[in-house]
Amino acid sequence: MDNNFFALISRMRHIQRWSLMRNSIEENIQEHSHMVAVLAHALGVIRRDIFGVPCDPDACAAVALYHDASEILTGDLPTPIKYHDSEITESYRRVESIANEKLIAMLPQEMRSAFEPLLTGETAKKYHDIVKAADKMSAYIKCIEERKAGNNEFISAEKQTLCALKAYGMREVDYFLQNFMPAFEKTLDELGSIE
């Protein structure tokens, strides 16, 4: 058996996001997955420490790190196609599931039980809402960064993404939007130096 899992994971950096839009700042799924993991961890901490709801922020972050791993094998299908209708969406989910199963099979048998819950199993299902929200927050941050760079291509996506985030009705998301998102509008000088 070839143990190709980690070599393939490292290739996430070659899969570009936002392929249908002009980008001022290129983003690949490896960079995106890191930011989603940071945000998912934060949402998990907010859920647990601010709102007192049991949550494992470390598990949230781990699921987020691998949330787009299937795209190594499938590529990044643009959102307008992926969500065009329920039949396409369901078919694509099946393709993602098969890709994740193939990735898990590239691990030694003894390691599969540690990764399967993160890619397709109970941990992924348990924290799906947090990872989905973190994924959308990452997209919103990308839109803000593009607008700040003078790229009007993302203005409509920014409005739609913010509406979607608010529509989740998640206290963790609302808390983050109110308390942390304004800082993404600041310049480096406004953020302050580390002294």
Short mmCIF file of N, CA and C in Angstrom, two decimals:
data_model
loop_
_atom_site.label_atom_id
_atom_site.label_comp_id
_atom_site.label_asym_id
_atom_site.label_seq_id
_atom_site.Cartn_x
_atom_site.Cartn_y
_atom_site.Cartn_z
N MET A 1 0.85 -1.19 0.00
CA MET A 1 0.00 0.00 0.00
C MET A 1 0.88 1.24 0.00
N ASP A 2 0.57 2.15 -0.89
CA ASP A 2 1.28 3.43 -0.92
C ASP A 2 0.67 4.35 0.13
N ASN A 3 1.51 4.94 0.94
CA ASN A 3 1.06 5.87 1.97
C ASN A 3 1.20 7.30 1.43
N ASN A 4 0.27 7.66 0.55
CA ASN A 4 0.34 8.93 -0.17
C ASN A 4 -0.43 10.07 0.48
N PHE A 5 -1.09 9.81 1.60
CA PHE A 5 -2.00 10.78 2.20
C PHE A 5 -1.34 12.14 2.39
N PHE A 6 -0.24 12.20 3.09
CA PHE A 6 0.36 13.49 3.43
C PHE A 6 1.00 14.17 2.23
N ALA A 7 1.52 13.39 1.30
CA ALA A 7 2.07 13.98 0.08
C ALA A 7 0.96 14.64 -0.73
N LEU A 8 -0.21 14.03 -0.74
CA LEU A 8 -1.34 14.64 -1.44
C LEU A 8 -1.85 15.87 -0.68
N ILE A 9 -1.93 15.78 0.64
CA ILE A 9 -2.37 16.93 1.44
C ILE A 9 -1.47 18.14 1.14
N SER A 10 -0.18 17.91 0.98
CA SER A 10 0.73 19.03 0.71
C SER A 10 0.45 19.69 -0.64
N ARG A 11 -0.24 19.00 -1.51
CA ARG A 11 -0.57 19.56 -2.83
C ARG A 11 -1.79 20.47 -2.81
N MET A 12 -2.38 20.65 -1.65
CA MET A 12 -3.51 21.58 -1.53
C MET A 12 -3.09 22.99 -1.98
N ARG A 13 -1.81 23.28 -1.82
CA ARG A 13 -1.33 24.62 -2.18
C ARG A 13 -1.39 24.89 -3.68
N HIS A 14 -1.59 23.85 -4.48
CA HIS A 14 -1.65 24.03 -5.94
C HIS A 14 -3.07 24.24 -6.47
N ILE A 15 -4.05 24.14 -5.60
CA ILE A 15 -5.45 24.29 -6.04
C ILE A 15 -5.94 25.68 -5.65
N GLN A 16 -6.16 26.50 -6.67
CA GLN A 16 -6.56 27.89 -6.46
C GLN A 16 -8.05 28.00 -6.18
N ARG A 17 -8.40 28.94 -5.33
CA ARG A 17 -9.80 29.26 -5.04
C ARG A 17 -10.22 30.47 -5.87
N TRP A 18 -11.51 30.70 -5.92
CA TRP A 18 -12.08 31.87 -6.59
C TRP A 18 -11.67 31.92 -8.06
N SER A 19 -11.70 30.79 -8.72
CA SER A 19 -11.18 30.69 -10.08
C SER A 19 -11.96 31.50 -11.11
N LEU A 20 -13.20 31.80 -10.84
CA LEU A 20 -14.00 32.57 -11.81
C LEU A 20 -13.88 34.08 -11.63
N MET A 21 -13.18 34.51 -10.58
CA MET A 21 -13.10 35.94 -10.28
C MET A 21 -11.66 36.43 -10.40
N ARG A 22 -11.55 37.69 -10.78
CA ARG A 22 -10.23 38.33 -10.82
C ARG A 22 -9.79 38.56 -9.38
N ASN A 23 -8.62 38.08 -9.04
CA ASN A 23 -8.10 38.18 -7.67
C ASN A 23 -6.93 39.15 -7.61
N SER A 24 -6.94 40.03 -6.64
CA SER A 24 -5.76 40.84 -6.35
C SER A 24 -4.78 40.03 -5.53
N ILE A 25 -5.31 39.15 -4.70
CA ILE A 25 -4.51 38.33 -3.81
C ILE A 25 -4.92 36.88 -4.06
N GLU A 26 -4.03 36.09 -4.66
CA GLU A 26 -4.35 34.69 -4.94
C GLU A 26 -4.50 33.93 -3.62
N GLU A 27 -5.38 32.94 -3.64
CA GLU A 27 -5.60 32.11 -2.46
C GLU A 27 -5.74 30.65 -2.90
N ASN A 28 -5.01 29.76 -2.23
CA ASN A 28 -5.15 28.33 -2.53
C ASN A 28 -5.87 27.66 -1.37
N ILE A 29 -6.24 26.39 -1.56
CA ILE A 29 -7.03 25.73 -0.52
C ILE A 29 -6.21 25.40 0.73
N GLN A 30 -4.90 25.36 0.61
CA GLN A 30 -4.08 25.14 1.81
C GLN A 30 -4.13 26.39 2.70
N GLU A 31 -3.95 27.55 2.10
CA GLU A 31 -4.05 28.81 2.86
C GLU A 31 -5.45 28.97 3.44
N HIS A 32 -6.44 28.69 2.61
CA HIS A 32 -7.83 28.81 3.04
C HIS A 32 -8.11 27.86 4.21
N SER A 33 -7.64 26.63 4.13
CA SER A 33 -7.90 25.65 5.19
C SER A 33 -7.26 26.08 6.50
N HIS A 34 -6.09 26.69 6.43
CA HIS A 34 -5.46 27.20 7.65
C HIS A 34 -6.33 28.27 8.29
N MET A 35 -6.83 29.22 7.49
CA MET A 35 -7.66 30.28 8.05
C MET A 35 -8.97 29.72 8.58
N VAL A 36 -9.56 28.77 7.89
CA VAL A 36 -10.80 28.16 8.37
C VAL A 36 -10.54 27.46 9.71
N ALA A 37 -9.39 26.80 9.85
CA ALA A 37 -9.05 26.14 11.11
C ALA A 37 -8.91 27.16 12.24
N VAL A 38 -8.25 28.28 11.97
CA VAL A 38 -8.11 29.34 12.97
C VAL A 38 -9.49 29.86 13.40
N LEU A 39 -10.34 30.10 12.41
CA LEU A 39 -11.68 30.62 12.71
C LEU A 39 -12.56 29.59 13.41
N ALA A 40 -12.48 28.33 12.98
CA ALA A 40 -13.27 27.27 13.62
C ALA A 40 -12.84 27.10 15.08
N HIS A 41 -11.54 27.16 15.32
CA HIS A 41 -11.05 27.08 16.70
C HIS A 41 -11.61 28.23 17.52
N ALA A 42 -11.57 29.43 16.96
CA ALA A 42 -12.10 30.61 17.66
C ALA A 42 -13.60 30.46 17.94
N LEU A 43 -14.36 30.00 16.95
CA LEU A 43 -15.80 29.81 17.16
C LEU A 43 -16.06 28.76 18.23
N GLY A 44 -15.23 27.71 18.26
CA GLY A 44 -15.36 26.69 19.29
C GLY A 44 -15.07 27.24 20.68
N VAL A 45 -14.05 28.08 20.79
CA VAL A 45 -13.73 28.72 22.07
C VAL A 45 -14.88 29.65 22.49
N ILE A 46 -15.40 30.41 21.55
CA ILE A 46 -16.53 31.30 21.85
C ILE A 46 -17.73 30.49 22.33
N ARG A 47 -18.03 29.40 21.62
CA ARG A 47 -19.15 28.55 22.02
C ARG A 47 -18.95 28.04 23.45
N ARG A 48 -17.75 27.55 23.73
CA ARG A 48 -17.48 26.95 25.04
C ARG A 48 -17.32 27.99 26.15
N ASP A 49 -16.48 29.03 25.90
CA ASP A 49 -16.08 29.93 26.98
C ASP A 49 -16.97 31.16 27.12
N ILE A 50 -17.57 31.62 26.05
CA ILE A 50 -18.46 32.78 26.12
C ILE A 50 -19.89 32.34 26.40
N PHE A 51 -20.35 31.30 25.71
CA PHE A 51 -21.75 30.89 25.82
C PHE A 51 -21.96 29.64 26.68
N GLY A 52 -20.88 29.03 27.16
CA GLY A 52 -21.01 27.92 28.10
C GLY A 52 -21.59 26.64 27.51
N VAL A 53 -21.44 26.45 26.20
CA VAL A 53 -21.93 25.24 25.54
C VAL A 53 -20.75 24.30 25.34
N PRO A 54 -20.88 23.04 25.75
CA PRO A 54 -19.76 22.09 25.58
C PRO A 54 -19.28 22.05 24.13
N CYS A 55 -17.99 22.14 23.95
CA CYS A 55 -17.39 22.16 22.61
C CYS A 55 -15.91 21.86 22.75
N ASP A 56 -15.35 21.22 21.73
CA ASP A 56 -13.91 20.93 21.69
C ASP A 56 -13.30 21.77 20.57
N PRO A 57 -12.77 22.96 20.89
CA PRO A 57 -12.20 23.82 19.85
C PRO A 57 -11.08 23.17 19.05
N ASP A 58 -10.29 22.29 19.70
CA ASP A 58 -9.21 21.60 18.99
C ASP A 58 -9.78 20.67 17.92
N ALA A 59 -10.87 19.99 18.23
CA ALA A 59 -11.51 19.12 17.23
C ALA A 59 -12.09 19.96 16.10
N CYS A 60 -12.65 21.12 16.43
CA CYS A 60 -13.17 22.03 15.40
C CYS A 60 -12.05 22.42 14.43
N ALA A 61 -10.90 22.76 14.98
CA ALA A 61 -9.76 23.16 14.15
C ALA A 61 -9.26 22.01 13.29
N ALA A 62 -9.21 20.82 13.86
CA ALA A 62 -8.72 19.66 13.10
C ALA A 62 -9.65 19.32 11.95
N VAL A 63 -10.95 19.34 12.19
CA VAL A 63 -11.92 19.10 11.11
C VAL A 63 -11.74 20.16 10.02
N ALA A 64 -11.58 21.40 10.43
CA ALA A 64 -11.43 22.49 9.46
C ALA A 64 -10.17 22.34 8.62
N LEU A 65 -9.10 21.85 9.21
CA LEU A 65 -7.86 21.66 8.44
C LEU A 65 -8.07 20.74 7.24
N TYR A 66 -8.97 19.78 7.39
CA TYR A 66 -9.20 18.78 6.34
C TYR A 66 -10.52 18.98 5.60
N HIS A 67 -11.24 20.09 5.85
CA HIS A 67 -12.59 20.23 5.30
C HIS A 67 -12.62 20.27 3.77
N ASP A 68 -11.55 20.71 3.14
CA ASP A 68 -11.49 20.74 1.68
C ASP A 68 -10.49 19.72 1.12
N ALA A 69 -10.08 18.77 1.91
CA ALA A 69 -9.08 17.79 1.46
C ALA A 69 -9.54 17.05 0.21
N SER A 70 -10.81 16.78 0.09
CA SER A 70 -11.31 16.05 -1.08
C SER A 70 -11.01 16.78 -2.38
N GLU A 71 -10.86 18.11 -2.30
CA GLU A 71 -10.61 18.90 -3.50
C GLU A 71 -9.24 18.60 -4.12
N ILE A 72 -8.36 17.93 -3.38
CA ILE A 72 -7.10 17.49 -3.95
C ILE A 72 -7.38 16.56 -5.13
N LEU A 73 -8.42 15.74 -4.98
CA LEU A 73 -8.78 14.78 -6.02
C LEU A 73 -9.87 15.30 -6.95
N THR A 74 -10.74 16.18 -6.45
CA THR A 74 -11.88 16.65 -7.26
C THR A 74 -11.66 18.00 -7.91
N GLY A 75 -10.72 18.79 -7.37
CA GLY A 75 -10.60 20.19 -7.78
C GLY A 75 -11.64 21.01 -7.04
N ASP A 76 -11.56 22.32 -7.18
CA ASP A 76 -12.48 23.24 -6.52
C ASP A 76 -13.58 23.60 -7.52
N LEU A 77 -14.74 23.00 -7.36
CA LEU A 77 -15.87 23.30 -8.24
C LEU A 77 -16.44 24.66 -7.87
N PRO A 78 -16.55 25.59 -8.82
CA PRO A 78 -17.07 26.92 -8.50
C PRO A 78 -18.47 26.87 -7.89
N THR A 79 -18.70 27.72 -6.90
CA THR A 79 -19.95 27.77 -6.15
C THR A 79 -21.19 27.86 -7.04
N PRO A 80 -21.19 28.70 -8.10
CA PRO A 80 -22.42 28.78 -8.91
C PRO A 80 -22.83 27.44 -9.51
N ILE A 81 -21.87 26.57 -9.77
CA ILE A 81 -22.18 25.24 -10.31
C ILE A 81 -22.51 24.29 -9.17
N LYS A 82 -21.68 24.30 -8.13
CA LYS A 82 -21.84 23.37 -7.01
C LYS A 82 -23.23 23.46 -6.39
N TYR A 83 -23.77 24.67 -6.31
CA TYR A 83 -25.07 24.88 -5.66
C TYR A 83 -26.16 25.29 -6.65
N HIS A 84 -25.98 24.98 -7.93
CA HIS A 84 -26.96 25.34 -8.95
C HIS A 84 -28.33 24.74 -8.66
N ASP A 85 -28.35 23.45 -8.33
CA ASP A 85 -29.61 22.81 -7.94
C ASP A 85 -29.29 21.65 -7.00
N SER A 86 -30.31 21.14 -6.35
CA SER A 86 -30.10 20.12 -5.32
C SER A 86 -29.51 18.83 -5.88
N GLU A 87 -29.83 18.50 -7.11
CA GLU A 87 -29.30 17.27 -7.71
C GLU A 87 -27.79 17.37 -7.90
N ILE A 88 -27.32 18.52 -8.41
CA ILE A 88 -25.88 18.71 -8.58
C ILE A 88 -25.18 18.73 -7.22
N THR A 89 -25.77 19.44 -6.27
CA THR A 89 -25.18 19.54 -4.93
C THR A 89 -25.04 18.17 -4.30
N GLU A 90 -26.09 17.36 -4.37
CA GLU A 90 -26.04 16.02 -3.79
C GLU A 90 -25.03 15.14 -4.51
N SER A 91 -24.99 15.23 -5.82
CA SER A 91 -24.01 14.44 -6.59
C SER A 91 -22.59 14.84 -6.22
N TYR A 92 -22.35 16.14 -6.08
CA TYR A 92 -21.00 16.60 -5.73
C TYR A 92 -20.62 16.14 -4.33
N ARG A 93 -21.58 16.14 -3.40
CA ARG A 93 -21.30 15.64 -2.05
C ARG A 93 -20.89 14.17 -2.10
N ARG A 94 -21.51 13.42 -2.97
CA ARG A 94 -21.14 12.00 -3.12
C ARG A 94 -19.71 11.89 -3.67
N VAL A 95 -19.39 12.72 -4.65
CA VAL A 95 -18.03 12.73 -5.20
C VAL A 95 -17.02 13.09 -4.11
N GLU A 96 -17.34 14.10 -3.30
CA GLU A 96 -16.45 14.48 -2.19
C GLU A 96 -16.28 13.33 -1.21
N SER A 97 -17.36 12.64 -0.91
CA SER A 97 -17.30 11.51 0.02
C SER A 97 -16.39 10.40 -0.51
N ILE A 98 -16.52 10.09 -1.79
CA ILE A 98 -15.66 9.07 -2.40
C ILE A 98 -14.20 9.51 -2.36
N ALA A 99 -13.95 10.78 -2.66
CA ALA A 99 -12.57 11.31 -2.62
C ALA A 99 -12.00 11.20 -1.21
N ASN A 100 -12.80 11.55 -0.19
CA ASN A 100 -12.32 11.44 1.19
C ASN A 100 -12.03 9.99 1.56
N GLU A 101 -12.88 9.07 1.12
CA GLU A 101 -12.64 7.65 1.39
C GLU A 101 -11.34 7.19 0.75
N LYS A 102 -11.07 7.67 -0.47
CA LYS A 102 -9.83 7.31 -1.15
C LYS A 102 -8.62 7.86 -0.39
N LEU A 103 -8.73 9.08 0.11
CA LEU A 103 -7.64 9.68 0.89
C LEU A 103 -7.38 8.88 2.16
N ILE A 104 -8.44 8.54 2.88
CA ILE A 104 -8.29 7.77 4.12
C ILE A 104 -7.62 6.43 3.84
N ALA A 105 -7.96 5.82 2.71
CA ALA A 105 -7.38 4.52 2.34
C ALA A 105 -5.88 4.63 2.05
N MET A 106 -5.36 5.84 1.90
CA MET A 106 -3.94 6.05 1.63
C MET A 106 -3.11 6.14 2.92
N LEU A 107 -3.77 5.93 4.05
CA LEU A 107 -3.08 5.90 5.35
C LEU A 107 -2.87 4.46 5.79
N PRO A 108 -1.86 4.20 6.61
CA PRO A 108 -1.74 2.86 7.19
C PRO A 108 -3.00 2.54 8.00
N GLN A 109 -3.39 1.30 7.99
CA GLN A 109 -4.62 0.87 8.66
C GLN A 109 -4.69 1.39 10.10
N GLU A 110 -3.53 1.37 10.80
CA GLU A 110 -3.49 1.77 12.21
C GLU A 110 -3.80 3.25 12.42
N MET A 111 -3.66 4.08 11.38
CA MET A 111 -3.88 5.52 11.51
C MET A 111 -5.26 5.96 11.02
N ARG A 112 -5.94 5.14 10.30
CA ARG A 112 -7.20 5.53 9.68
C ARG A 112 -8.26 5.95 10.70
N SER A 113 -8.29 5.27 11.83
CA SER A 113 -9.32 5.59 12.83
C SER A 113 -9.12 6.98 13.44
N ALA A 114 -7.92 7.54 13.32
CA ALA A 114 -7.67 8.90 13.82
C ALA A 114 -8.11 9.97 12.81
N PHE A 115 -8.08 9.63 11.53
CA PHE A 115 -8.38 10.61 10.48
C PHE A 115 -9.80 10.50 9.94
N GLU A 116 -10.35 9.31 9.94
CA GLU A 116 -11.71 9.12 9.40
C GLU A 116 -12.74 10.01 10.09
N PRO A 117 -12.71 10.14 11.44
CA PRO A 117 -13.69 11.01 12.09
C PRO A 117 -13.59 12.47 11.65
N LEU A 118 -12.39 12.90 11.27
CA LEU A 118 -12.18 14.29 10.87
C LEU A 118 -12.65 14.57 9.45
N LEU A 119 -12.52 13.58 8.57
CA LEU A 119 -12.88 13.77 7.17
C LEU A 119 -14.32 13.41 6.87
N THR A 120 -14.79 12.30 7.42
CA THR A 120 -16.13 11.84 7.06
C THR A 120 -16.96 11.38 8.25
N GLY A 121 -16.36 11.26 9.42
CA GLY A 121 -17.03 10.61 10.54
C GLY A 121 -17.74 11.52 11.50
N GLU A 122 -17.89 11.02 12.72
CA GLU A 122 -18.70 11.68 13.74
C GLU A 122 -18.17 13.06 14.14
N THR A 123 -16.87 13.22 14.23
CA THR A 123 -16.33 14.53 14.61
C THR A 123 -16.66 15.56 13.55
N ALA A 124 -16.51 15.19 12.29
CA ALA A 124 -16.85 16.11 11.19
C ALA A 124 -18.33 16.47 11.23
N LYS A 125 -19.17 15.50 11.52
CA LYS A 125 -20.62 15.76 11.58
C LYS A 125 -20.96 16.62 12.80
N LYS A 126 -20.34 16.32 13.93
CA LYS A 126 -20.63 17.04 15.17
C LYS A 126 -20.32 18.53 15.05
N TYR A 127 -19.22 18.86 14.37
CA TYR A 127 -18.79 20.26 14.27
C TYR A 127 -19.00 20.85 12.88
N HIS A 128 -19.85 20.23 12.11
CA HIS A 128 -20.14 20.71 10.75
C HIS A 128 -20.61 22.16 10.76
N ASP A 129 -21.48 22.53 11.69
CA ASP A 129 -22.01 23.89 11.71
C ASP A 129 -20.91 24.92 11.95
N ILE A 130 -19.99 24.60 12.87
CA ILE A 130 -18.89 25.53 13.16
C ILE A 130 -17.94 25.63 11.97
N VAL A 131 -17.59 24.50 11.37
CA VAL A 131 -16.66 24.53 10.23
C VAL A 131 -17.30 25.22 9.04
N LYS A 132 -18.57 24.98 8.79
CA LYS A 132 -19.26 25.65 7.69
C LYS A 132 -19.28 27.16 7.91
N ALA A 133 -19.56 27.58 9.14
CA ALA A 133 -19.56 29.01 9.45
C ALA A 133 -18.16 29.60 9.30
N ALA A 134 -17.14 28.87 9.77
CA ALA A 134 -15.76 29.35 9.64
C ALA A 134 -15.36 29.45 8.17
N ASP A 135 -15.80 28.50 7.37
CA ASP A 135 -15.54 28.51 5.93
C ASP A 135 -16.15 29.76 5.30
N LYS A 136 -17.37 30.07 5.67
CA LYS A 136 -18.05 31.26 5.14
C LYS A 136 -17.38 32.53 5.66
N MET A 137 -16.93 32.52 6.92
CA MET A 137 -16.23 33.69 7.46
C MET A 137 -14.92 33.92 6.73
N SER A 138 -14.23 32.84 6.39
CA SER A 138 -12.99 32.97 5.63
C SER A 138 -13.27 33.62 4.27
N ALA A 139 -14.36 33.22 3.64
CA ALA A 139 -14.74 33.82 2.35
C ALA A 139 -15.06 35.30 2.54
N TYR A 140 -15.73 35.63 3.63
CA TYR A 140 -16.06 37.04 3.90
C TYR A 140 -14.79 37.87 4.10
N ILE A 141 -13.84 37.32 4.83
CA ILE A 141 -12.56 38.02 5.04
C ILE A 141 -11.85 38.22 3.71
N LYS A 142 -11.87 37.20 2.85
CA LYS A 142 -11.27 37.32 1.52
C LYS A 142 -11.92 38.46 0.75
N CYS A 143 -13.23 38.58 0.82
CA CYS A 143 -13.94 39.66 0.12
C CYS A 143 -13.52 41.03 0.66
N ILE A 144 -13.40 41.13 1.97
CA ILE A 144 -12.96 42.40 2.58
C ILE A 144 -11.55 42.75 2.10
N GLU A 145 -10.66 41.77 2.10
CA GLU A 145 -9.28 42.01 1.67
C GLU A 145 -9.22 42.45 0.21
N GLU A 146 -10.02 41.82 -0.64
CA GLU A 146 -10.05 42.19 -2.05
C GLU A 146 -10.59 43.61 -2.23
N ARG A 147 -11.66 43.95 -1.52
CA ARG A 147 -12.21 45.31 -1.61
C ARG A 147 -11.18 46.32 -1.14
N LYS A 148 -10.50 46.03 -0.04
CA LYS A 148 -9.47 46.94 0.48
C LYS A 148 -8.32 47.11 -0.52
N ALA A 149 -8.08 46.09 -1.34
CA ALA A 149 -7.02 46.16 -2.35
C ALA A 149 -7.51 46.87 -3.63
N GLY A 150 -8.75 47.37 -3.59
CA GLY A 150 -9.28 48.10 -4.73
C GLY A 150 -9.96 47.24 -5.77
N ASN A 151 -10.22 45.98 -5.45
CA ASN A 151 -10.84 45.06 -6.40
C ASN A 151 -12.35 45.02 -6.16
N ASN A 152 -13.10 45.67 -7.03
CA ASN A 152 -14.56 45.72 -6.90
C ASN A 152 -15.24 44.43 -7.33
N GLU A 153 -14.49 43.49 -7.85
CA GLU A 153 -15.02 42.20 -8.30
C GLU A 153 -15.73 41.45 -7.17
N PHE A 154 -15.32 41.72 -5.92
CA PHE A 154 -15.82 40.96 -4.77
C PHE A 154 -16.91 41.69 -3.98
N ILE A 155 -17.34 42.85 -4.42
CA ILE A 155 -18.30 43.64 -3.64
C ILE A 155 -19.62 42.90 -3.47
N SER A 156 -20.15 42.36 -4.54
CA SER A 156 -21.41 41.63 -4.46
C SER A 156 -21.24 40.38 -3.59
N ALA A 157 -20.15 39.66 -3.77
CA ALA A 157 -19.89 38.45 -2.97
C ALA A 157 -19.77 38.81 -1.49
N GLU A 158 -19.18 39.98 -1.20
CA GLU A 158 -19.04 40.40 0.20
C GLU A 158 -20.41 40.59 0.84
N LYS A 159 -21.31 41.26 0.15
CA LYS A 159 -22.67 41.49 0.69
C LYS A 159 -23.41 40.18 0.86
N GLN A 160 -23.34 39.31 -0.14
CA GLN A 160 -24.04 38.03 -0.07
C GLN A 160 -23.49 37.15 1.04
N THR A 161 -22.19 37.18 1.22
CA THR A 161 -21.56 36.34 2.23
C THR A 161 -21.91 36.82 3.63
N LEU A 162 -21.93 38.13 3.84
CA LEU A 162 -22.32 38.67 5.14
C LEU A 162 -23.77 38.32 5.45
N CYS A 163 -24.65 38.43 4.47
CA CYS A 163 -26.06 38.05 4.67
C CYS A 163 -26.17 36.58 5.04
N ALA A 164 -25.39 35.73 4.38
CA ALA A 164 -25.41 34.29 4.68
C ALA A 164 -24.93 34.04 6.11
N LEU A 165 -23.88 34.72 6.52
CA LEU A 165 -23.36 34.56 7.88
C LEU A 165 -24.41 34.95 8.92
N LYS A 166 -25.07 36.07 8.69
CA LYS A 166 -26.10 36.51 9.64
C LYS A 166 -27.29 35.56 9.65
N ALA A 167 -27.59 34.98 8.50
CA ALA A 167 -28.73 34.06 8.39
C ALA A 167 -28.49 32.76 9.14
N TYR A 168 -27.24 32.41 9.43
CA TYR A 168 -26.97 31.19 10.19
C TYR A 168 -27.63 31.25 11.57
N GLY A 169 -27.76 32.46 12.13
CA GLY A 169 -28.35 32.59 13.45
C GLY A 169 -27.52 31.94 14.54
N MET A 170 -26.21 31.92 14.35
CA MET A 170 -25.31 31.33 15.34
C MET A 170 -24.74 32.42 16.24
N ARG A 171 -24.91 32.26 17.54
CA ARG A 171 -24.39 33.27 18.47
C ARG A 171 -22.88 33.44 18.34
N GLU A 172 -22.19 32.33 18.09
CA GLU A 172 -20.73 32.38 17.96
C GLU A 172 -20.32 33.27 16.78
N VAL A 173 -21.02 33.12 15.68
CA VAL A 173 -20.73 33.91 14.48
C VAL A 173 -21.04 35.38 14.75
N ASP A 174 -22.20 35.65 15.32
CA ASP A 174 -22.57 37.03 15.63
C ASP A 174 -21.56 37.69 16.56
N TYR A 175 -21.10 36.94 17.56
CA TYR A 175 -20.10 37.45 18.49
C TYR A 175 -18.81 37.80 17.76
N PHE A 176 -18.36 36.89 16.89
CA PHE A 176 -17.13 37.14 16.15
C PHE A 176 -17.29 38.34 15.23
N LEU A 177 -18.41 38.41 14.52
CA LEU A 177 -18.64 39.53 13.61
C LEU A 177 -18.62 40.86 14.36
N GLN A 178 -19.22 40.89 15.53
CA GLN A 178 -19.29 42.13 16.30
C GLN A 178 -17.95 42.50 16.93
N ASN A 179 -17.24 41.52 17.46
CA ASN A 179 -16.06 41.81 18.26
C ASN A 179 -14.72 41.72 17.53
N PHE A 180 -14.65 40.91 16.48
CA PHE A 180 -13.36 40.69 15.82
C PHE A 180 -13.33 41.14 14.35
N MET A 181 -14.45 41.06 13.68
CA MET A 181 -14.45 41.38 12.24
C MET A 181 -14.08 42.83 11.94
N PRO A 182 -14.46 43.82 12.77
CA PRO A 182 -14.06 45.20 12.45
C PRO A 182 -12.56 45.39 12.28
N ALA A 183 -11.75 44.60 12.95
CA ALA A 183 -10.30 44.73 12.86
C ALA A 183 -9.79 44.40 11.46
N PHE A 184 -10.53 43.61 10.70
CA PHE A 184 -10.11 43.26 9.34
C PHE A 184 -10.21 44.45 8.39
N GLU A 185 -10.88 45.50 8.81
CA GLU A 185 -10.98 46.73 8.01
C GLU A 185 -9.78 47.65 8.24
N LYS A 186 -8.99 47.38 9.27
CA LYS A 186 -7.90 48.27 9.65
C LYS A 186 -6.65 48.03 8.81
N THR A 187 -5.83 49.07 8.72
CA THR A 187 -4.51 48.94 8.11
C THR A 187 -3.56 48.36 9.15
N LEU A 188 -2.38 47.96 8.71
CA LEU A 188 -1.39 47.43 9.65
C LEU A 188 -1.06 48.46 10.73
N ASP A 189 -0.90 49.74 10.34
CA ASP A 189 -0.61 50.78 11.32
C ASP A 189 -1.74 50.91 12.33
N GLU A 190 -2.96 50.79 11.86
CA GLU A 190 -4.11 50.91 12.77
C GLU A 190 -4.21 49.72 13.73
N LEU A 191 -3.73 48.57 13.28
CA LEU A 191 -3.74 47.39 14.15
C LEU A 191 -2.72 47.53 15.28
N GLY A 192 -1.75 48.39 15.08
CA GLY A 192 -0.76 48.63 16.12
C GLY A 192 0.44 47.70 16.00
N SER A 193 1.53 48.18 16.46
CA SER A 193 2.75 47.37 16.39
C SER A 193 2.89 46.54 17.64
N ILE A 194 3.70 45.50 17.54
CA ILE A 194 3.97 44.64 18.68
C ILE A 194 5.20 45.20 19.39
N GLU A 195 5.03 45.61 20.60
CA GLU A 195 6.15 46.19 21.36
C GLU A 195 6.30 45.53 22.69
#
